[in-house]
Coordinates of C-alpha atoms in Angstrom, one line a residue:
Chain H
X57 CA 0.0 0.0 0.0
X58 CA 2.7 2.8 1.2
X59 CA 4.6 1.6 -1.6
X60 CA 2.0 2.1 -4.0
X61 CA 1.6 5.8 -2.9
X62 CA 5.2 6.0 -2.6
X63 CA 5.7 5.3 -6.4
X64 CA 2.7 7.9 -7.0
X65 CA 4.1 11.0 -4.7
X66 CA 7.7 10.1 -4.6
X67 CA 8.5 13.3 -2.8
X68 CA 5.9 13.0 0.1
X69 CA 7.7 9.6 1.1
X70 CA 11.4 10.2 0.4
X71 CA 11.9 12.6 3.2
X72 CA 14.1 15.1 3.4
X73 CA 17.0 13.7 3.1
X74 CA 16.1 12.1 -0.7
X75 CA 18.4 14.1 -3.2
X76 CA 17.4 13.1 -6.0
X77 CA 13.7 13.3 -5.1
X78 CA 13.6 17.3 -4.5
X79 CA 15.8 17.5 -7.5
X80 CA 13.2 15.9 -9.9
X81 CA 10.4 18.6 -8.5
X82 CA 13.0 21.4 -8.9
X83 CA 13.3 20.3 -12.8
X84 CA 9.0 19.7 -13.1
X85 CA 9.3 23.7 -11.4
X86 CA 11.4 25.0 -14.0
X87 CA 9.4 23.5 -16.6
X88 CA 6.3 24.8 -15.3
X89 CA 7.4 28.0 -14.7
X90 CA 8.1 28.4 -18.0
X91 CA 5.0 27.2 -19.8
X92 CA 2.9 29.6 -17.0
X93 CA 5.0 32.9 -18.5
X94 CA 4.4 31.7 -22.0
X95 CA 0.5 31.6 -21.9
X96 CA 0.6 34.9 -19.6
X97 CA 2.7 36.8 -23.0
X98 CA 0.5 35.4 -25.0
X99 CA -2.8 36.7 -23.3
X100 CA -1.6 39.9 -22.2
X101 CA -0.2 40.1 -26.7
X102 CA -4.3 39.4 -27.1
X103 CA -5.5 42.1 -24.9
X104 CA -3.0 44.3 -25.2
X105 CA -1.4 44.4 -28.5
X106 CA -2.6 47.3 -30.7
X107 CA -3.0 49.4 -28.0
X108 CA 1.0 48.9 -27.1
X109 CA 1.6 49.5 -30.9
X110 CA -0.7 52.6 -30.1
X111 CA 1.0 54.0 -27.3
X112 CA 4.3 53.3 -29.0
X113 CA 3.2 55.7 -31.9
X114 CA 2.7 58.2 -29.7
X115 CA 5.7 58.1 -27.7
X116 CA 7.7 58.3 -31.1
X117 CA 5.7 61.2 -32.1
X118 CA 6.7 63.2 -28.0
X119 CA 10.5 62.4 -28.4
X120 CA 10.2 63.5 -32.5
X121 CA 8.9 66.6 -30.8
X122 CA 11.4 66.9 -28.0
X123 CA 10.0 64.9 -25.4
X124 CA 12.0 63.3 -22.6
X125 CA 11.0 60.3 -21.1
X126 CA 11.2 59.8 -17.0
X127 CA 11.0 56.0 -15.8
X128 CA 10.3 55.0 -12.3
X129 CA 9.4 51.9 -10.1
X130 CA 9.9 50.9 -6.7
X131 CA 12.7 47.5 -5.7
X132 CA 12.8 45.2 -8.7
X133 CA 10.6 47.3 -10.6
X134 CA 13.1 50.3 -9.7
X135 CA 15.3 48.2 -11.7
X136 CA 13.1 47.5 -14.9
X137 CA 12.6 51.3 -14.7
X138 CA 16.4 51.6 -14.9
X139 CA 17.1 49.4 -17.5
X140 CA 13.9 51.0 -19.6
X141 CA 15.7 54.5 -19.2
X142 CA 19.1 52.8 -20.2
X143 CA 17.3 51.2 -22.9
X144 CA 16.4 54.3 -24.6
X145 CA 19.5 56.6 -23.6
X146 CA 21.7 53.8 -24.5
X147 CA 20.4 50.7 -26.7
X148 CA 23.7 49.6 -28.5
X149 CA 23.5 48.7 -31.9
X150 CA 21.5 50.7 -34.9
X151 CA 18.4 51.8 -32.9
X152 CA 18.9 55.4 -32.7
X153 CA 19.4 56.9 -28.7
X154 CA 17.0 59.0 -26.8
X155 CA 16.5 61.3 -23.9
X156 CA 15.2 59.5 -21.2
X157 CA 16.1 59.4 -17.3
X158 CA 15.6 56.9 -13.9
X159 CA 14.5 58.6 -11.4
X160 CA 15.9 55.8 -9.1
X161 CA 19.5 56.6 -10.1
X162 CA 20.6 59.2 -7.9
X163 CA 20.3 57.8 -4.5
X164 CA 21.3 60.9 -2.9
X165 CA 17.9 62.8 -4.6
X166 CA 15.9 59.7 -3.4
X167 CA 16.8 59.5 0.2
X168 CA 16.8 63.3 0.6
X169 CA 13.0 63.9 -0.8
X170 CA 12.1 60.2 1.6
X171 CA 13.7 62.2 4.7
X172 CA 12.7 65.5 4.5
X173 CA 9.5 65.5 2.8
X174 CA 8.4 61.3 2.5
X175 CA 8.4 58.6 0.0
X176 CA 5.2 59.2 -1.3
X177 CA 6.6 62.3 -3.4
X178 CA 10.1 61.0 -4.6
X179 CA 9.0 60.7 -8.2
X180 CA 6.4 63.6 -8.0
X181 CA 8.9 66.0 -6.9
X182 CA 11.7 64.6 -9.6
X183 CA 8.7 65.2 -12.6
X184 CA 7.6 69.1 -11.0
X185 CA 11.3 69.8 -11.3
X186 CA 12.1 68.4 -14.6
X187 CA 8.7 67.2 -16.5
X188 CA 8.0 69.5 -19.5
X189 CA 4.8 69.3 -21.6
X190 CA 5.2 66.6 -24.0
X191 CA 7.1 64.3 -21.8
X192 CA 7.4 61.2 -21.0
X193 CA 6.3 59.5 -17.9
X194 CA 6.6 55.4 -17.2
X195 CA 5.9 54.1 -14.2
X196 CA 5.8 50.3 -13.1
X197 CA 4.2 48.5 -10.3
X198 CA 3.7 44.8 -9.8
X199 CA 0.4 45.4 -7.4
X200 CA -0.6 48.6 -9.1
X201 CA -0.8 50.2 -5.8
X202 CA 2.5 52.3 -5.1
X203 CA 1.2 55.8 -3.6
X204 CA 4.1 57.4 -4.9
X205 CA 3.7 56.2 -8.5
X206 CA 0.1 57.2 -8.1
X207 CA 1.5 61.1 -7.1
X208 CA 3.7 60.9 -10.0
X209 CA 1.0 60.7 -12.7
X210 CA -1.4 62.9 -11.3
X211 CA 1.9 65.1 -11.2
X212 CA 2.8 64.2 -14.9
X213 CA -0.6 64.7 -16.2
X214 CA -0.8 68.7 -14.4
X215 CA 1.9 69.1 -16.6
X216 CA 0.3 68.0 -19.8
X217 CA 3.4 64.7 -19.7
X218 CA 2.2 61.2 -21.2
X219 CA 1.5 58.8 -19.0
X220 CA 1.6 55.4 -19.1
X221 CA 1.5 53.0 -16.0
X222 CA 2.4 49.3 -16.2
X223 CA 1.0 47.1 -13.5
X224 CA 0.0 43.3 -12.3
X225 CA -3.2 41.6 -10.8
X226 CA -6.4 43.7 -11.8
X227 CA -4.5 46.8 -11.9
X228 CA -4.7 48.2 -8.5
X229 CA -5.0 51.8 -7.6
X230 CA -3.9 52.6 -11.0
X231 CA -7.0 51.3 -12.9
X232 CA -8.9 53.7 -11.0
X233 CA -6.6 56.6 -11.7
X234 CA -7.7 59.2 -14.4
X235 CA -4.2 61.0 -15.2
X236 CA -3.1 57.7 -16.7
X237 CA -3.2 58.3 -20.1
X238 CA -2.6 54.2 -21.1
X239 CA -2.5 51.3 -18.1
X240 CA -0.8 48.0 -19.4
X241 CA -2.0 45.2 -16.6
X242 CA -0.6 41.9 -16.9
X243 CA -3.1 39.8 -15.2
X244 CA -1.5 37.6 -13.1
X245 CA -1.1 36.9 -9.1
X246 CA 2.7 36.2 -9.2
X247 CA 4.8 39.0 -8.8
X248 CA 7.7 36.9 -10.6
X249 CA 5.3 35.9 -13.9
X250 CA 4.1 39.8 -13.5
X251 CA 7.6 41.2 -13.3
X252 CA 8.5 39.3 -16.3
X253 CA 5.6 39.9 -18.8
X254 CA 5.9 43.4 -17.6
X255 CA 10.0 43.1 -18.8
X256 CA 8.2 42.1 -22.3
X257 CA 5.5 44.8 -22.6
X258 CA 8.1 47.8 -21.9
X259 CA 10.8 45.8 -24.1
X260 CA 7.7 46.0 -27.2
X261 CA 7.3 50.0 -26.4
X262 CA 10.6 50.7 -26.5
X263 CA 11.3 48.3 -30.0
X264 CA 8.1 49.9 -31.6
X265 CA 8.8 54.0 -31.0
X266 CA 12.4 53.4 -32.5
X267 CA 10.6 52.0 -35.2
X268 CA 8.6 55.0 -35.3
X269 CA 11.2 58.0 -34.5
X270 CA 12.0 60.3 -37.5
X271 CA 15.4 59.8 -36.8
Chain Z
X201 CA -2.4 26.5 -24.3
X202 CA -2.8 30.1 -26.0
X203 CA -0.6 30.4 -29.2
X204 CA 0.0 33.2 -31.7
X205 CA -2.3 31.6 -34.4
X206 CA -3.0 33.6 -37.1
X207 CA -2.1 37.0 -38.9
X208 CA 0.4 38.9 -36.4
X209 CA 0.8 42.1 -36.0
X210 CA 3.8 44.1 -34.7
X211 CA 3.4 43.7 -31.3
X212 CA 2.3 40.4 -31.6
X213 CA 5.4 39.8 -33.4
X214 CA 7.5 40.9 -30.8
X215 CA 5.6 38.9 -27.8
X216 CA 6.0 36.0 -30.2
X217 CA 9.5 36.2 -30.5
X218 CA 10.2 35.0 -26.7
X219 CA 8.6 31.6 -27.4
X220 CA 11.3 29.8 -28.3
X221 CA 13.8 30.9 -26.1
X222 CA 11.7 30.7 -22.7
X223 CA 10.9 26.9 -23.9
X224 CA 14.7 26.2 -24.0
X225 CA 14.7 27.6 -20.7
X226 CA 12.6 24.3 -19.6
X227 CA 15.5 22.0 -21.3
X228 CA 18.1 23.5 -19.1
X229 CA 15.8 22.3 -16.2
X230 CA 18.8 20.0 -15.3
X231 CA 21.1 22.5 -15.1
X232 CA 18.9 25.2 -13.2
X233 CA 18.4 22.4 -10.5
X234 CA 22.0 21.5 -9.8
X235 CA 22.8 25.5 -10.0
X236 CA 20.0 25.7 -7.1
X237 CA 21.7 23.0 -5.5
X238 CA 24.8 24.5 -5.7
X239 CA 23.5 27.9 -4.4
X240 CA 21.4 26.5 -1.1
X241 CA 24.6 24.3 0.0
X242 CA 26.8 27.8 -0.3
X243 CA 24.3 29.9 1.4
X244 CA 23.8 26.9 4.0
X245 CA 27.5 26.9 4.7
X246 CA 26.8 31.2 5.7
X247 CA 28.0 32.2 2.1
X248 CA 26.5 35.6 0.7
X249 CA 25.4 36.1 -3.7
X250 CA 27.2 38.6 -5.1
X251 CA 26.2 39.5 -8.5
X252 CA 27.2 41.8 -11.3
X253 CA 26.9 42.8 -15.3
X254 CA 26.7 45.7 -17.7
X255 CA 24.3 47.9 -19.2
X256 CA 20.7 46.3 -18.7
X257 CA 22.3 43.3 -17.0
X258 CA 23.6 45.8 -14.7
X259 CA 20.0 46.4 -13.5
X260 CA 19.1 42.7 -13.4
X261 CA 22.0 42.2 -10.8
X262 CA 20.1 44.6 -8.5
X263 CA 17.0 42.6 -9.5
X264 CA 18.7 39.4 -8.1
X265 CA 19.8 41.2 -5.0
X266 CA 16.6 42.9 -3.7
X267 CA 15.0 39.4 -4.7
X268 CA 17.2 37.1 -2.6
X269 CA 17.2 39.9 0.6
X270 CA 13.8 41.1 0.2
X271 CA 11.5 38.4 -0.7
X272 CA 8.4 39.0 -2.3
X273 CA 6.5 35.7 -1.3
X274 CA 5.7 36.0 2.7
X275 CA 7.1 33.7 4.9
X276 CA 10.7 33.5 3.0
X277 CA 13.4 33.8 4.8
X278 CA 16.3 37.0 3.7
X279 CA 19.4 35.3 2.2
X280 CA 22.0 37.9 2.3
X281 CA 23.1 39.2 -1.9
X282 CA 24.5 42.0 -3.1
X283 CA 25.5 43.9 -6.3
X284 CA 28.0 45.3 -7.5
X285 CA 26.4 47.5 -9.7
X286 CA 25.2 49.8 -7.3
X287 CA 27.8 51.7 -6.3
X288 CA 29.0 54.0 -8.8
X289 CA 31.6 56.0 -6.7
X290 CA 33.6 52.4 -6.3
X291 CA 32.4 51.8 -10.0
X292 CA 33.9 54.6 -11.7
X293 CA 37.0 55.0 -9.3
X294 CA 38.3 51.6 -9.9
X295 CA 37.3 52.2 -14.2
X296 CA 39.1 54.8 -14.2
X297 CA 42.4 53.8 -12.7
X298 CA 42.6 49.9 -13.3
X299 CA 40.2 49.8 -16.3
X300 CA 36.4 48.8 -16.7
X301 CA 37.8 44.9 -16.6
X302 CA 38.7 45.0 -13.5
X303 CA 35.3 46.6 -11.4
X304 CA 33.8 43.4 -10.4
X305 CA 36.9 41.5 -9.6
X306 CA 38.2 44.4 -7.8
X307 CA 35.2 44.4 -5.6
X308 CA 35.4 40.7 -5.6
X309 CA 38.9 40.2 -4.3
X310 CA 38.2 42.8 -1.3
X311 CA 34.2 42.4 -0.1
X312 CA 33.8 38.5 -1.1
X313 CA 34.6 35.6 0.9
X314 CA 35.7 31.8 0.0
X315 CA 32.4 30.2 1.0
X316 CA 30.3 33.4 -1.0
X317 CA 28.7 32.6 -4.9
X318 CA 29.6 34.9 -8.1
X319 CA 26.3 35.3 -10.7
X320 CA 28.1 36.8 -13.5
X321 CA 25.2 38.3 -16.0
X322 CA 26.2 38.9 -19.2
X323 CA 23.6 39.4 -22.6
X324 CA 26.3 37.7 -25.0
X325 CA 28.6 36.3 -23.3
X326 CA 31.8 38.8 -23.9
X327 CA 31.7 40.9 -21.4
X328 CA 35.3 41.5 -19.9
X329 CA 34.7 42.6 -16.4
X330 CA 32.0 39.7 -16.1
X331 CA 34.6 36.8 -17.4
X332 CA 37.1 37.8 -14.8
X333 CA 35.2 38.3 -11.9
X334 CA 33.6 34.7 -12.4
X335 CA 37.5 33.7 -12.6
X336 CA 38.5 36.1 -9.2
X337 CA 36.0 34.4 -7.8
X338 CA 36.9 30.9 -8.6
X339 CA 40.6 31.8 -7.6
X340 CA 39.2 32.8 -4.2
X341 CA 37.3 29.4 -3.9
X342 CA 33.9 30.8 -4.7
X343 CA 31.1 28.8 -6.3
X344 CA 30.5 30.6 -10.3
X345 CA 27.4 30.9 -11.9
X346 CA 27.2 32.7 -15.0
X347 CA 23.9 33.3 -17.0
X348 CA 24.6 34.1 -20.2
X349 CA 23.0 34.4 -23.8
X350 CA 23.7 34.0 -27.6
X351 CA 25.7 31.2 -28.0
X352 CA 27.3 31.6 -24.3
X353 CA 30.3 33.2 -25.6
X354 CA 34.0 33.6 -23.7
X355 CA 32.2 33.2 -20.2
X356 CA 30.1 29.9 -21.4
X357 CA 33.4 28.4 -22.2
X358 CA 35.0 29.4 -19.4
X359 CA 36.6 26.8 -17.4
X360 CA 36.5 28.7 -13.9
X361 CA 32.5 28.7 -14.1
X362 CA 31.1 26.0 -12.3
X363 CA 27.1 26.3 -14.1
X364 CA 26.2 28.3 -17.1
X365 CA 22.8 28.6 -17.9
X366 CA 22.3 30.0 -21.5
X367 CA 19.3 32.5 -23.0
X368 CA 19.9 31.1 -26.6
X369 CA 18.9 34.3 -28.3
X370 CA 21.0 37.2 -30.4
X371 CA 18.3 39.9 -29.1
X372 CA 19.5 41.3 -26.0
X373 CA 16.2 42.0 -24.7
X374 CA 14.9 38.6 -25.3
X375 CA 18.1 37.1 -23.5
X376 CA 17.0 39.9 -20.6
X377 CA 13.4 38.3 -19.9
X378 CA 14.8 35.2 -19.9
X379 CA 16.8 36.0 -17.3
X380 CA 14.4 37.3 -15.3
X381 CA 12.9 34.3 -15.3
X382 CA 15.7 32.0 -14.7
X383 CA 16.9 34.4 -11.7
X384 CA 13.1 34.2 -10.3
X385 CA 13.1 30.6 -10.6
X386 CA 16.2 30.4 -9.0
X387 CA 15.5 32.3 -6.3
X388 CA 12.8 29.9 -5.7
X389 CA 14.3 26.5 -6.0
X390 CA 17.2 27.7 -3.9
X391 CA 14.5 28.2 -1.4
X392 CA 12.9 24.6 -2.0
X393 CA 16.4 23.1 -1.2
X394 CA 17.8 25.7 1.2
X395 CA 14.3 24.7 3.4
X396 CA 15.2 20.6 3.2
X397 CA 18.5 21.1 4.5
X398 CA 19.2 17.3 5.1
X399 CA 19.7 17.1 1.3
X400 CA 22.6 20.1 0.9
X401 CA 25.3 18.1 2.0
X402 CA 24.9 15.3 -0.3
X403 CA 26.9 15.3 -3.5
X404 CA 24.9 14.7 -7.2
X405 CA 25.3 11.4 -8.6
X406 CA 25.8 11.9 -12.3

């Protein structure tokens, strides 16, 4: 009987000290892992598609006008906002560079805004000091619920900036915000699967406006 | 399973285009595993993950870092990781006097310890800086993971590196998302094995 079962969950009855047992459900992981981030590109290419090539279009026509664009997240998406900026000021290759800053970089403007005024406004404040009409503004959020990526649109759409937030689950705060001028939600409860369909979406904006830049 | 089925159009395209790559991901599952492995017995033995790259990969090694000490899921314990990215006074001091191929391994030789683990990132392989901190690192007994894409390149074929796992894709933004989901999915297997610890001092049998 056990031995039955034991050939059916091989895990349960190894016990812990069974290499080879957690390493054959660390290999089904991987594989599932990937087949879950697969589907999620694809459905979020279904809903999402034209109006990425949409928003792309008109981010190529702000920086063929002059526009700047300002990226900003908080932890790993901090880092996806960095790599977006770098992506633009500095893609390697033919595609042709453009203005475009992280507003995570300069730890020194971060943690003085956090102390003396509070977290909330670390991008806001960054966007009322640079942000021009015609800008740029890309936030991301996994949960969709970062108060101070919700200042920093309401802050970027004052000053007549595009907006465009990129979030996870059913959006958050940010699909109820109405200074977002396009919200791409990837609809998903794992922060990791979210994080990297989010990689994707930012990765099509970015390859579509060089497409479409007059330069 | 949802597929791309039918006409495509330019975004569609581009979502498309990560397909094959993230499925190749699965056949490495072998590797990933005994990379995980690997990883848990190191941070087991009190080791620390010290990780580094240029350019976007740059970013993705302060990805891996805030993942492993900050962890999203609840309940996870911190592992202690750090990058070597982040600190652009040490960055552009030690460029600027030694050269730009010697920033990791001069961070390496000076905040890493014997028992610690190098993740080198690097988009095609190439990258200088990334080769020889993998190698500092070996030289100071470290374990040396590299994740790599293209066809692996210099750092692939590198003797020093202990597990290479391999984005097979010339787009550097494709090789970036799979890397985010090869570093996810190791943070989260190292966690499977690092919470059975009865199985981290056992050795693989071939």
């Amino acid at each position: 009987m056990s031995g039955e079962l034991a050939s059916l969950y091989p895990f349960l009855y190894a016990g812990a000290g069974d290499l080879q047992a957690v390493l054959a459900q660390v290999r089904q992981s991987t594989v599932d892992k990937t087949s879950e981030i697969i589907a999620l590109r694809a459905e979020v290419a279904e809903a999402d598609g034209t109006r990425i090539e949409e928003c792309a279009g008109r981010m190529a026509a702000a920086f063929d006008a002059g526009g700047r664009l300002f990226a900003f997240g908080n932890g790993g998406s901090s880092t996806d906002a960095q790599d977006l900026a770098g992506l633009f000021l500095s893609p390697g290759g033919d595609a042709p560079p453009l203005p475009a800053f992280g507003l995570t970089n300069d730890i020194a403007v971060v943690t003085a805004l956090s102390n003396d005024v509070g977290f909330d406004v670390v991008f806001s404040r960054q966007l009322g000091a640079f942000g021009r009409a015609g800008d740029i503004a890309a936030g991301l959020s996994t949960s969709g619920n970062s108060a101070n990526l919700l200042r920093a649109f309401d802050e970027a759409a004052r000053r007549g900036m595009l907006t465009i937030g990129i979030a996870g689950y059913d959006g958050g705060k940010m699909a109820e915000l109405e200074s977002l001028d396009y919200l791409f939600v990837v609809p998903s409860s794992s922060v990791h699967r979210i994080q990297e369909a989010q990689t994707t979406i930012y990765h099509a904006l970015w390859e579509l406006t060089v497409r479409g830049v007059q330069r | 399973m949802p597929g791309f089925a039918g006409s495509m159009d330019a975004a569609h395209e581009i979502f498309a285009r990560r397909e094959t790559p993230v499925r190749d991901l699965a056949g490495q599952a072998e590797q990933v595993a005994l990379a995980c492995h690997a990883m848990a017995a190191r941070f087991h033995r009190g080791g620390k993950l010290v990780v580094f790259g240029n350019g976007g990969p740059s970013t993705d090694a302060q990805h891996v870092a805030v993942e492993f000490v900050h962890p999203v899921i609840v309940g996870k314990r911190a592992l202690p990781a750090v990058s070597l990215t982040a600190d652009v006074a040490t960055l552009t001091g030690v460029a600027g006097r030694a050269g730009l191929d010697d920033v990791f391994a001069h961070q390496i030789r000076i905040l890493a310890e014997p028992a610690d683990i190098a993740l080198g990132i690097s988009s095609d392989g190439e990258d200088g800086n990334v080769l020889r901190g993998l190698v500092t690192a070996r030289e100071r007994g470290m374990l040396t993971v590299a994740l790599t894409g293209g066809d692996g390149g210099r750092i692939a074929r590198a003797a020093e590196v202990d597990h290479v796992l391999l984005a097979r894709s010339a787009d550097p933004r494709v090789v970036k998302e799979v890397h985010v989901t090869t570093y996810h999915v190791l943070w989260e297997l190292v966690h499977v094995f690092f919470e059975q610890p009865g199985v981290l001092g056992q050795e693989v049998v071939a």
